[in-house]
Amino acid sequence: DTQDAFKDFLDYAGIAGDTQNILIQIFSSEKKERMESIASEVSKTLPHAILIGASTAGEIISGKVIDRSTVLSISLFEKSTLHSFDACDTDSYTLGLSLSKKIFTKETKCVITFLDGLAHNGQEYLQGLEAMNFNNAIIAGGMAADMLRFEKTYTLHGNTIFSGGAVCVTLSGDDLEVLQDYNLGWRAVGPTFRVTKSDGARVYEIDNRPVKDVYEEVLGSFAVENMPASTIEFPLILQDEEMQVARSMLSVAKDGSILYGGNLEEGSEVRFGIGSRTLVNQYNPKQQLKESQNLQACFIYSCIARKMFLDKELEKNFRILENTAPTSGFFTYGEFFFNEKKTKLLNITTTLLFLREKGTKTENYKTEEKENIRNISKTDSALFNLIEYVTTALKEQEKSFKASKFKLDEFLKALDSVVIISRTDTEGIITYVNEQFEKISGYSKEELIGKPHSIVRNPDVPDEIFAEMWETITKGNIWKGEFSNRAKDGSLYYVKSSIIPIHDEHNRIIEYMAIREDVTSLVESRKKAEEAGASQAMFLANMSHEIRTPMNGILGFSELLAKTELDAAQQKYVKAIGSSTKILLDIVNDILDSSKITNKKILFEKIALNPFEEFMTTYELLKLVAQEKSINYTVFIDEKISKCLLSDATRLRQIKTNLLSNAIKFTPKFGEVKFSVSLVSEDAQSQTLLFSVQDSGIGIPEDKIKDIFKPFSQADASTTRKFGGTGLGLSISSDLIKAFGSELKVESVVGQGSRFYFTMRFDVCKEEELQEEVQSDTVCEKEEDCDKLHLEVLVAEDYDVNRMLIESIFQKYKNITLTFAANGKEAIEQIEKNSYDLVFMDINMPVLNGTDATQYIRQKLHLDVPIVALTANALEGDRDKFLACGMNAYLSKPIDVKELESILCKYSKTETQVQSLYVETLLERLKLKVGLSESVSLKLLRTFLESLKELIPELQEAMELKNTQRVYTTAHKLKGAASALYIDDISDIMLKIEQAAHKGVILECTEDMQRIYEYIKILDAAVEKII
């Protein structure tokens, strides 16, 4: 019969079987098999129709409310385009997102979607669905229902019915007009409650009480016994931005928690709602929905709770809509409404979707007025209980205000055994103390009340703390802080305080209440931990001294031995001794760095730097190492980065160098390493940059990533054997980045490579703040000049191996007289008897240490003889400490012969520099500035020297030919390479030539070129000598 009736209707409406652009919505509260059968027949009859639908809790057709039926809503579109989609997923957000990626185009104006009402969270689904809705297409529809059985709900696409998914149809067209509206008709009544425990749409506690207990108190025991059917008419109402949104109950779990038709976040304020027939029936379509606009369809998606509470009363409103356009729809478990760029999940609401195609006409079907029959709600008892509850709550609120001060006193009594409490008047005079205050302070109440609170003040606490406290509380704000107080017996105790201003009914401060927690044991534990950390740092410093002292001898004598006549095998052995000692020294330095960071002893500078030059310098330093492995080594620096930033260049370079050297180390030959710095955000005072180092290396297993930032850790124990390293580089880099206020992150795939990245905020500075680094190193011009130096040198050193080493080094200086002292006392005695040009002063010596000896020389003897610290101490602040006591310079053990010779020349009676030490000084500078080993630095210098020999003749030829572009390019290339290696003399010359060529001028640089050839000669000879 249904099939024949359907075909008769199609004949009547003139709809042929091959008609295109037909949307058929099937709404059914009948059995699944019935719905499936009808869908199959419709699909056969109209194979080109788009068919979507949902199971319902009742249907709407021609302004009437029906149930246990199946409704077919048939819409023919002449000028619009329709597409349909479906998807299934267990995760609601993922389900919405998967559809969002398919359905939205620039032309999409409207989406009608139905969602499985029991298997999914409508709010999360809408969040996913809106992800790609960039053009704000209207989204309408609702969640499938099952006549309040809460067993299984379905959606339909074509002739397929399925659970756990969603179906969509998109509408687009230039002549398509889409309008939307909604009608809540529910009033929030009673007191406000707060959701205190929830998980998405499931609520466990309201006002820290089981949610069922709150329902029983508000609606009565009868309502709770028959939940959810008996309470679905009483939703929770919350304010969601500018809309009041209802949340209806869907089901009750065995643990007493309640599942609602939408999310209720913890902290949400809600009130119980009550349906108002007056509000529902007062609704009229908006002005733009008037009949004169020739609207052609009205789809109604309304909540089942409205049907339960209002039943046939709803038809009054639906008939008004029927006079505007033909109506159809269904009763849902949650309806969708698009409101100003965001789709919301509503409950207990009627949502309306109006459609019209311009230039087309449709006959509106009218429904005859019938006498409305009002059903009496089965939950009137709950309604009356709610009204009574509201009235009682208001009366109780009045009583609560009157009893507030009494309750406060009772509350203080309850806290008496737990916290320290006192009250003072507005002048700070004590008016109340509890027993805990008496106990910790040692004073009785009689001794305290009437006295100023300063009676327990520790005079060592800075006045600024109390000034800031009074400024805060007198403004009516709560002050919080931690400080020490003094007890009656003079002992100190520590408290964490909250001082609260108390106001009268006119909002005037009448007293202050202080609530304190005794944290004495916590502070003492913290002090012990800090002392333990300091002890650890001192232990490391002492161990460093003990290790560096013999290392000084090994490294020094190996360098001296290397300068003697040795055969090939002997040279190999000496080189191995020197390399091994330097590796051990690097490990000691890494351990000390790690200790300084752990104990928060590391200090950061904030100096102006040119970010482009700074980042390129790091990149260039490791470029040659990458080239040796034929690695595709690239760099990107965002041109939007400011020309001047403030930071600690040394620590920042340490981080970049560690990450880049790691990337190159773990990337095989012919691999790829990318270094990039991008601007991610900025304001008037600062810029935030993203640093990224990406490689195509061995990668890191996912289960090992959490360990790689731990000290001495690597992803695989075999890594250390194969690639070397201590496992401290990443740990130090990560800790440094944390100290900068950021976090080092990693993405990695085994066998494909890794990406290490972090963001860092920099203050922006003015370009004029940039200053060229002043090099203070002064060396002898020629080794022969050092041989001719006339110096009287005193060395205070207690370790005989170091004395032997220093004596061996000084043997080549025929005109330097060397005297030794075994301790600080002997050094003072020697200085009192003799005149010295230079003193090397060891720090840790018996009898009298070097620091005290230096202070005596400066303060008692009033001598300004140059004194150089000679020590194996290596903790942060050592250099400043030595300089502060009157020393002029600092020489770290193991003694570097080149540094020693540089100091000799610097403090000699001649100003001539030692050109033979030029390369050695550069190597040391690279080590200090960038942390590169001597072997890597030497390779960089050799490669630069070869480039210099090749490019200088080309530069001269270009200058002779007046080819400014070629001059500019060559000078720029040489300037960058020289700057990266801190060869400032060559860099300065190339900068001058480059700037002139950029302006189209070729400089006369005969003297400069002569100087460069001298540098080439010096570099060539010195590099070969070192090798």
Short mmCIF file of N, CA and C in Angstrom, two decimals, residues 885-1010:
data_model
loop_
_atom_site.label_atom_id
_atom_site.label_comp_id
_atom_site.label_asym_id
_atom_site.label_seq_id
_atom_site.Cartn_x
_atom_site.Cartn_y
_atom_site.Cartn_z
N CYS A 885 89.89 40.01 43.26
CA CYS A 885 90.87 40.03 44.35
C CYS A 885 92.15 40.75 43.94
N GLY A 886 92.24 41.18 42.67
CA GLY A 886 93.38 41.99 42.25
C GLY A 886 94.23 41.38 41.17
N MET A 887 93.86 40.20 40.66
CA MET A 887 94.64 39.58 39.59
C MET A 887 94.32 40.25 38.26
N ASN A 888 95.27 40.15 37.32
CA ASN A 888 95.12 40.82 36.04
C ASN A 888 94.58 39.91 34.94
N ALA A 889 94.81 38.63 35.04
CA ALA A 889 94.41 37.70 33.98
C ALA A 889 94.23 36.32 34.60
N TYR A 890 93.85 35.38 33.73
CA TYR A 890 93.44 34.05 34.18
C TYR A 890 94.00 33.03 33.19
N LEU A 891 94.73 32.04 33.69
CA LEU A 891 95.27 30.98 32.85
C LEU A 891 94.84 29.65 33.43
N SER A 892 94.01 28.91 32.67
CA SER A 892 93.41 27.67 33.19
C SER A 892 94.33 26.49 32.93
N LYS A 893 94.32 25.55 33.86
CA LYS A 893 95.00 24.27 33.66
C LYS A 893 94.04 23.28 33.01
N PRO A 894 94.52 22.40 32.16
CA PRO A 894 95.91 22.23 31.74
C PRO A 894 96.42 23.47 31.01
N ILE A 895 97.68 23.79 31.26
CA ILE A 895 98.26 25.00 30.66
C ILE A 895 98.36 24.82 29.16
N ASP A 896 97.79 25.79 28.45
CA ASP A 896 97.92 25.83 27.01
C ASP A 896 99.14 26.67 26.69
N VAL A 897 100.11 26.05 26.03
CA VAL A 897 101.38 26.73 25.78
C VAL A 897 101.16 28.02 25.01
N LYS A 898 100.25 27.99 24.07
CA LYS A 898 100.00 29.19 23.24
C LYS A 898 99.43 30.31 24.09
N GLU A 899 98.50 29.98 25.01
CA GLU A 899 97.97 31.02 25.90
C GLU A 899 99.06 31.58 26.81
N LEU A 900 99.91 30.70 27.30
CA LEU A 900 100.99 31.13 28.17
C LEU A 900 101.91 32.10 27.44
N GLU A 901 102.30 31.72 26.22
CA GLU A 901 103.19 32.58 25.45
C GLU A 901 102.52 33.91 25.12
N SER A 902 101.20 33.87 24.86
CA SER A 902 100.47 35.10 24.58
C SER A 902 100.51 36.04 25.78
N ILE A 903 100.36 35.48 26.99
CA ILE A 903 100.40 36.31 28.20
C ILE A 903 101.80 36.88 28.42
N LEU A 904 102.82 36.07 28.16
CA LEU A 904 104.19 36.56 28.31
C LEU A 904 104.43 37.78 27.43
N CYS A 905 103.95 37.67 26.19
CA CYS A 905 104.16 38.78 25.26
C CYS A 905 103.32 40.00 25.65
N LYS A 906 102.12 39.73 26.14
CA LYS A 906 101.22 40.83 26.50
C LYS A 906 101.80 41.66 27.63
N TYR A 907 102.40 41.00 28.62
CA TYR A 907 102.92 41.71 29.77
C TYR A 907 104.42 41.95 29.69
N SER A 908 104.99 41.79 28.52
CA SER A 908 106.41 42.05 28.34
C SER A 908 106.65 43.54 28.17
N LYS A 909 107.95 43.91 28.09
CA LYS A 909 108.32 45.31 27.95
C LYS A 909 108.30 45.77 26.51
N THR A 910 107.98 44.85 25.52
CA THR A 910 107.90 45.21 24.11
C THR A 910 106.46 45.10 23.65
N GLU A 911 106.09 45.85 22.65
CA GLU A 911 104.74 45.81 22.10
C GLU A 911 104.67 44.98 20.83
N THR A 912 105.79 44.41 20.42
CA THR A 912 105.83 43.62 19.19
C THR A 912 105.02 42.34 19.37
N GLN A 913 104.22 42.01 18.37
CA GLN A 913 103.41 40.79 18.45
C GLN A 913 104.14 39.59 17.87
N VAL A 914 103.78 38.43 18.34
CA VAL A 914 104.38 37.18 17.87
C VAL A 914 103.50 36.60 16.78
N GLN A 915 103.95 36.79 15.56
CA GLN A 915 103.12 36.33 14.45
C GLN A 915 103.03 34.81 14.41
N SER A 916 104.03 34.13 14.97
CA SER A 916 103.99 32.66 14.94
C SER A 916 102.87 32.10 15.80
N LEU A 917 102.35 32.94 16.72
CA LEU A 917 101.24 32.48 17.57
C LEU A 917 99.88 32.87 17.02
N TYR A 918 99.87 33.44 15.84
CA TYR A 918 98.61 33.96 15.28
C TYR A 918 97.57 32.86 15.14
N VAL A 919 97.96 31.76 14.49
CA VAL A 919 97.00 30.66 14.26
C VAL A 919 96.60 30.01 15.58
N GLU A 920 97.60 29.82 16.48
CA GLU A 920 97.27 29.21 17.75
C GLU A 920 96.22 30.03 18.50
N THR A 921 96.36 31.35 18.45
CA THR A 921 95.38 32.22 19.10
C THR A 921 94.00 32.09 18.47
N LEU A 922 93.99 31.99 17.14
CA LEU A 922 92.71 31.79 16.46
C LEU A 922 92.05 30.48 16.89
N LEU A 923 92.86 29.43 17.00
CA LEU A 923 92.32 28.13 17.41
C LEU A 923 91.72 28.22 18.81
N GLU A 924 92.43 28.88 19.70
CA GLU A 924 91.92 29.02 21.05
C GLU A 924 90.64 29.85 21.08
N ARG A 925 90.61 30.89 20.25
CA ARG A 925 89.43 31.75 20.19
C ARG A 925 88.21 30.95 19.72
N LEU A 926 88.41 30.10 18.69
CA LEU A 926 87.31 29.26 18.22
C LEU A 926 86.85 28.30 19.30
N LYS A 927 87.80 27.81 20.07
CA LYS A 927 87.45 26.89 21.15
C LYS A 927 86.61 27.59 22.21
N LEU A 928 87.03 28.82 22.59
CA LEU A 928 86.31 29.56 23.62
C LEU A 928 84.96 30.05 23.13
N LYS A 929 84.91 30.55 21.89
CA LYS A 929 83.69 31.16 21.38
C LYS A 929 82.65 30.14 20.98
N VAL A 930 83.09 29.06 20.35
CA VAL A 930 82.14 28.13 19.73
C VAL A 930 82.20 26.75 20.36
N GLY A 931 83.29 26.44 21.05
CA GLY A 931 83.40 25.12 21.66
C GLY A 931 83.90 24.05 20.71
N LEU A 932 84.57 24.46 19.59
CA LEU A 932 85.08 23.48 18.64
C LEU A 932 86.42 22.93 19.12
N SER A 933 86.66 21.67 18.82
CA SER A 933 87.94 21.08 19.17
C SER A 933 89.03 21.64 18.25
N GLU A 934 90.29 21.45 18.67
CA GLU A 934 91.40 22.00 17.87
C GLU A 934 91.47 21.34 16.50
N SER A 935 91.19 20.04 16.43
CA SER A 935 91.31 19.34 15.15
C SER A 935 90.30 19.88 14.13
N VAL A 936 89.04 20.11 14.60
CA VAL A 936 88.03 20.65 13.68
C VAL A 936 88.39 22.08 13.28
N SER A 937 88.84 22.88 14.26
CA SER A 937 89.20 24.27 13.95
C SER A 937 90.35 24.34 12.97
N LEU A 938 91.31 23.44 13.14
CA LEU A 938 92.47 23.44 12.24
C LEU A 938 92.06 23.11 10.80
N LYS A 939 91.12 22.15 10.66
CA LYS A 939 90.61 21.83 9.32
C LYS A 939 89.94 23.05 8.69
N LEU A 940 89.17 23.77 9.51
CA LEU A 940 88.50 24.97 9.00
C LEU A 940 89.51 26.01 8.54
N LEU A 941 90.58 26.22 9.33
CA LEU A 941 91.59 27.20 8.96
C LEU A 941 92.33 26.80 7.69
N ARG A 942 92.64 25.51 7.56
CA ARG A 942 93.34 25.04 6.36
C ARG A 942 92.48 25.26 5.12
N THR A 943 91.19 24.93 5.23
CA THR A 943 90.30 25.12 4.08
C THR A 943 90.16 26.59 3.74
N PHE A 944 90.06 27.44 4.78
CA PHE A 944 89.97 28.88 4.53
C PHE A 944 91.25 29.40 3.86
N LEU A 945 92.39 28.89 4.30
CA LEU A 945 93.67 29.32 3.71
C LEU A 945 93.72 28.99 2.22
N GLU A 946 93.26 27.78 1.86
CA GLU A 946 93.26 27.40 0.45
C GLU A 946 92.32 28.31 -0.35
N SER A 947 91.15 28.62 0.22
CA SER A 947 90.21 29.53 -0.46
C SER A 947 90.82 30.92 -0.62
N LEU A 948 91.54 31.36 0.40
CA LEU A 948 92.16 32.68 0.36
C LEU A 948 93.19 32.75 -0.75
N LYS A 949 94.02 31.71 -0.85
CA LYS A 949 95.04 31.68 -1.92
C LYS A 949 94.39 31.70 -3.30
N GLU A 950 93.22 31.08 -3.43
CA GLU A 950 92.55 30.99 -4.73
C GLU A 950 91.79 32.27 -5.08
N LEU A 951 91.17 32.89 -4.08
CA LEU A 951 90.26 34.01 -4.36
C LEU A 951 90.94 35.37 -4.39
N ILE A 952 92.06 35.56 -3.66
CA ILE A 952 92.71 36.87 -3.64
C ILE A 952 93.20 37.28 -5.03
N PRO A 953 93.86 36.35 -5.80
CA PRO A 953 94.24 36.75 -7.17
C PRO A 953 93.02 37.10 -8.02
N GLU A 954 91.91 36.34 -7.82
CA GLU A 954 90.70 36.66 -8.57
C GLU A 954 90.17 38.04 -8.19
N LEU A 955 90.28 38.39 -6.91
CA LEU A 955 89.82 39.70 -6.45
C LEU A 955 90.67 40.81 -7.07
N GLN A 956 91.99 40.60 -7.08
CA GLN A 956 92.89 41.61 -7.67
C GLN A 956 92.59 41.80 -9.15
N GLU A 957 92.36 40.67 -9.83
CA GLU A 957 92.07 40.76 -11.27
C GLU A 957 90.77 41.53 -11.51
N ALA A 958 89.73 41.25 -10.70
CA ALA A 958 88.46 41.95 -10.85
C ALA A 958 88.60 43.43 -10.57
N MET A 959 89.46 43.76 -9.59
CA MET A 959 89.69 45.18 -9.26
C MET A 959 90.41 45.89 -10.40
N GLU A 960 91.37 45.20 -11.02
CA GLU A 960 92.09 45.79 -12.16
C GLU A 960 91.15 46.01 -13.35
N LEU A 961 90.17 45.08 -13.53
CA LEU A 961 89.21 45.18 -14.63
C LEU A 961 88.04 46.10 -14.30
N LYS A 962 88.03 46.67 -13.08
CA LYS A 962 86.94 47.55 -12.63
C LYS A 962 85.56 46.85 -12.64
N ASN A 963 85.58 45.52 -12.40
CA ASN A 963 84.34 44.73 -12.38
C ASN A 963 83.78 44.77 -10.95
N THR A 964 82.93 45.77 -10.68
CA THR A 964 82.45 45.98 -9.30
C THR A 964 81.61 44.82 -8.79
N GLN A 965 80.80 44.19 -9.66
CA GLN A 965 79.96 43.07 -9.21
C GLN A 965 80.82 41.89 -8.77
N ARG A 966 81.83 41.61 -9.57
CA ARG A 966 82.73 40.49 -9.23
C ARG A 966 83.53 40.81 -7.98
N VAL A 967 83.97 42.08 -7.84
CA VAL A 967 84.70 42.50 -6.64
C VAL A 967 83.80 42.33 -5.41
N TYR A 968 82.55 42.81 -5.55
CA TYR A 968 81.60 42.72 -4.42
C TYR A 968 81.36 41.26 -4.01
N THR A 969 81.12 40.38 -5.00
CA THR A 969 80.82 38.97 -4.69
C THR A 969 81.99 38.29 -4.01
N THR A 970 83.21 38.50 -4.54
CA THR A 970 84.39 37.83 -3.99
C THR A 970 84.71 38.36 -2.59
N ALA A 971 84.65 39.68 -2.41
CA ALA A 971 84.94 40.27 -1.10
C ALA A 971 83.91 39.82 -0.06
N HIS A 972 82.63 39.77 -0.49
CA HIS A 972 81.57 39.32 0.43
C HIS A 972 81.81 37.88 0.90
N LYS A 973 82.21 37.03 -0.04
CA LYS A 973 82.46 35.62 0.30
C LYS A 973 83.62 35.51 1.29
N LEU A 974 84.72 36.23 1.03
CA LEU A 974 85.87 36.17 1.92
C LEU A 974 85.57 36.79 3.28
N LYS A 975 84.77 37.88 3.29
CA LYS A 975 84.42 38.51 4.56
C LYS A 975 83.64 37.55 5.45
N GLY A 976 82.67 36.85 4.85
CA GLY A 976 81.86 35.92 5.64
C GLY A 976 82.70 34.80 6.23
N ALA A 977 83.59 34.23 5.42
CA ALA A 977 84.42 33.13 5.91
C ALA A 977 85.37 33.61 6.99
N ALA A 978 85.98 34.79 6.81
CA ALA A 978 86.91 35.33 7.82
C ALA A 978 86.19 35.66 9.12
N SER A 979 84.98 36.22 9.02
CA SER A 979 84.21 36.55 10.23
C SER A 979 83.86 35.29 11.00
N ALA A 980 83.49 34.23 10.28
CA ALA A 980 83.12 32.97 10.93
C ALA A 980 84.28 32.40 11.73
N LEU A 981 85.52 32.67 11.27
CA LEU A 981 86.72 32.15 11.94
C LEU A 981 87.37 33.18 12.86
N TYR A 982 86.70 34.35 13.02
CA TYR A 982 87.20 35.42 13.89
C TYR A 982 88.56 35.97 13.44
N ILE A 983 88.85 35.93 12.13
CA ILE A 983 90.06 36.55 11.58
C ILE A 983 89.67 37.97 11.21
N ASP A 984 89.68 38.84 12.21
CA ASP A 984 89.09 40.17 12.06
C ASP A 984 89.86 41.06 11.09
N ASP A 985 91.21 40.91 11.04
CA ASP A 985 91.99 41.78 10.16
C ASP A 985 91.56 41.59 8.70
N ILE A 986 91.44 40.33 8.27
CA ILE A 986 91.03 40.05 6.90
C ILE A 986 89.57 40.43 6.70
N SER A 987 88.73 40.13 7.69
CA SER A 987 87.31 40.45 7.60
C SER A 987 87.09 41.95 7.42
N ASP A 988 87.86 42.77 8.19
CA ASP A 988 87.71 44.23 8.10
C ASP A 988 88.11 44.76 6.73
N ILE A 989 89.20 44.20 6.17
CA ILE A 989 89.66 44.65 4.84
C ILE A 989 88.60 44.31 3.79
N MET A 990 88.07 43.08 3.87
CA MET A 990 87.07 42.65 2.88
C MET A 990 85.77 43.44 3.01
N LEU A 991 85.41 43.81 4.24
CA LEU A 991 84.20 44.61 4.44
C LEU A 991 84.34 45.97 3.78
N LYS A 992 85.52 46.58 3.93
CA LYS A 992 85.78 47.89 3.32
C LYS A 992 85.69 47.79 1.79
N ILE A 993 86.29 46.74 1.21
CA ILE A 993 86.24 46.56 -0.25
C ILE A 993 84.82 46.28 -0.71
N GLU A 994 84.11 45.43 0.04
CA GLU A 994 82.74 45.05 -0.32
C GLU A 994 81.81 46.26 -0.32
N GLN A 995 81.90 47.11 0.74
CA GLN A 995 81.01 48.28 0.83
C GLN A 995 81.28 49.27 -0.29
N ALA A 996 82.56 49.45 -0.63
CA ALA A 996 82.88 50.37 -1.73
C ALA A 996 82.36 49.84 -3.05
N ALA A 997 82.56 48.53 -3.30
CA ALA A 997 82.09 47.94 -4.56
C ALA A 997 80.58 48.00 -4.67
N HIS A 998 79.90 47.85 -3.53
CA HIS A 998 78.44 47.94 -3.54
C HIS A 998 77.96 49.32 -4.01
N LYS A 999 78.81 50.34 -3.75
CA LYS A 999 78.49 51.70 -4.20
C LYS A 999 79.06 52.01 -5.59
N GLY A 1000 79.68 50.98 -6.19
CA GLY A 1000 80.24 51.17 -7.54
C GLY A 1000 81.63 51.74 -7.55
N VAL A 1001 82.36 51.66 -6.41
CA VAL A 1001 83.71 52.24 -6.31
C VAL A 1001 84.72 51.13 -6.12
N ILE A 1002 85.84 51.20 -6.86
CA ILE A 1002 86.96 50.27 -6.70
C ILE A 1002 88.05 50.99 -5.92
N LEU A 1003 88.35 50.50 -4.70
CA LEU A 1003 89.36 51.15 -3.86
C LEU A 1003 90.77 50.80 -4.29
N GLU A 1004 91.69 51.71 -4.00
CA GLU A 1004 93.11 51.43 -4.13
C GLU A 1004 93.55 50.72 -2.86
N CYS A 1005 93.83 49.44 -2.94
CA CYS A 1005 94.06 48.64 -1.74
C CYS A 1005 95.43 47.97 -1.76
N THR A 1006 96.43 48.70 -2.27
CA THR A 1006 97.77 48.09 -2.39
C THR A 1006 98.28 47.63 -1.03
N GLU A 1007 98.20 48.52 -0.04
CA GLU A 1007 98.71 48.18 1.29
C GLU A 1007 97.90 47.06 1.92
N ASP A 1008 96.58 47.14 1.73
CA ASP A 1008 95.73 46.09 2.29
C ASP A 1008 96.04 44.73 1.69
N MET A 1009 96.25 44.71 0.35
CA MET A 1009 96.56 43.44 -0.32
C MET A 1009 97.91 42.90 0.16
N GLN A 1010 98.84 43.81 0.40
CA GLN A 1010 100.16 43.39 0.90
C GLN A 1010 100.02 42.77 2.28
#
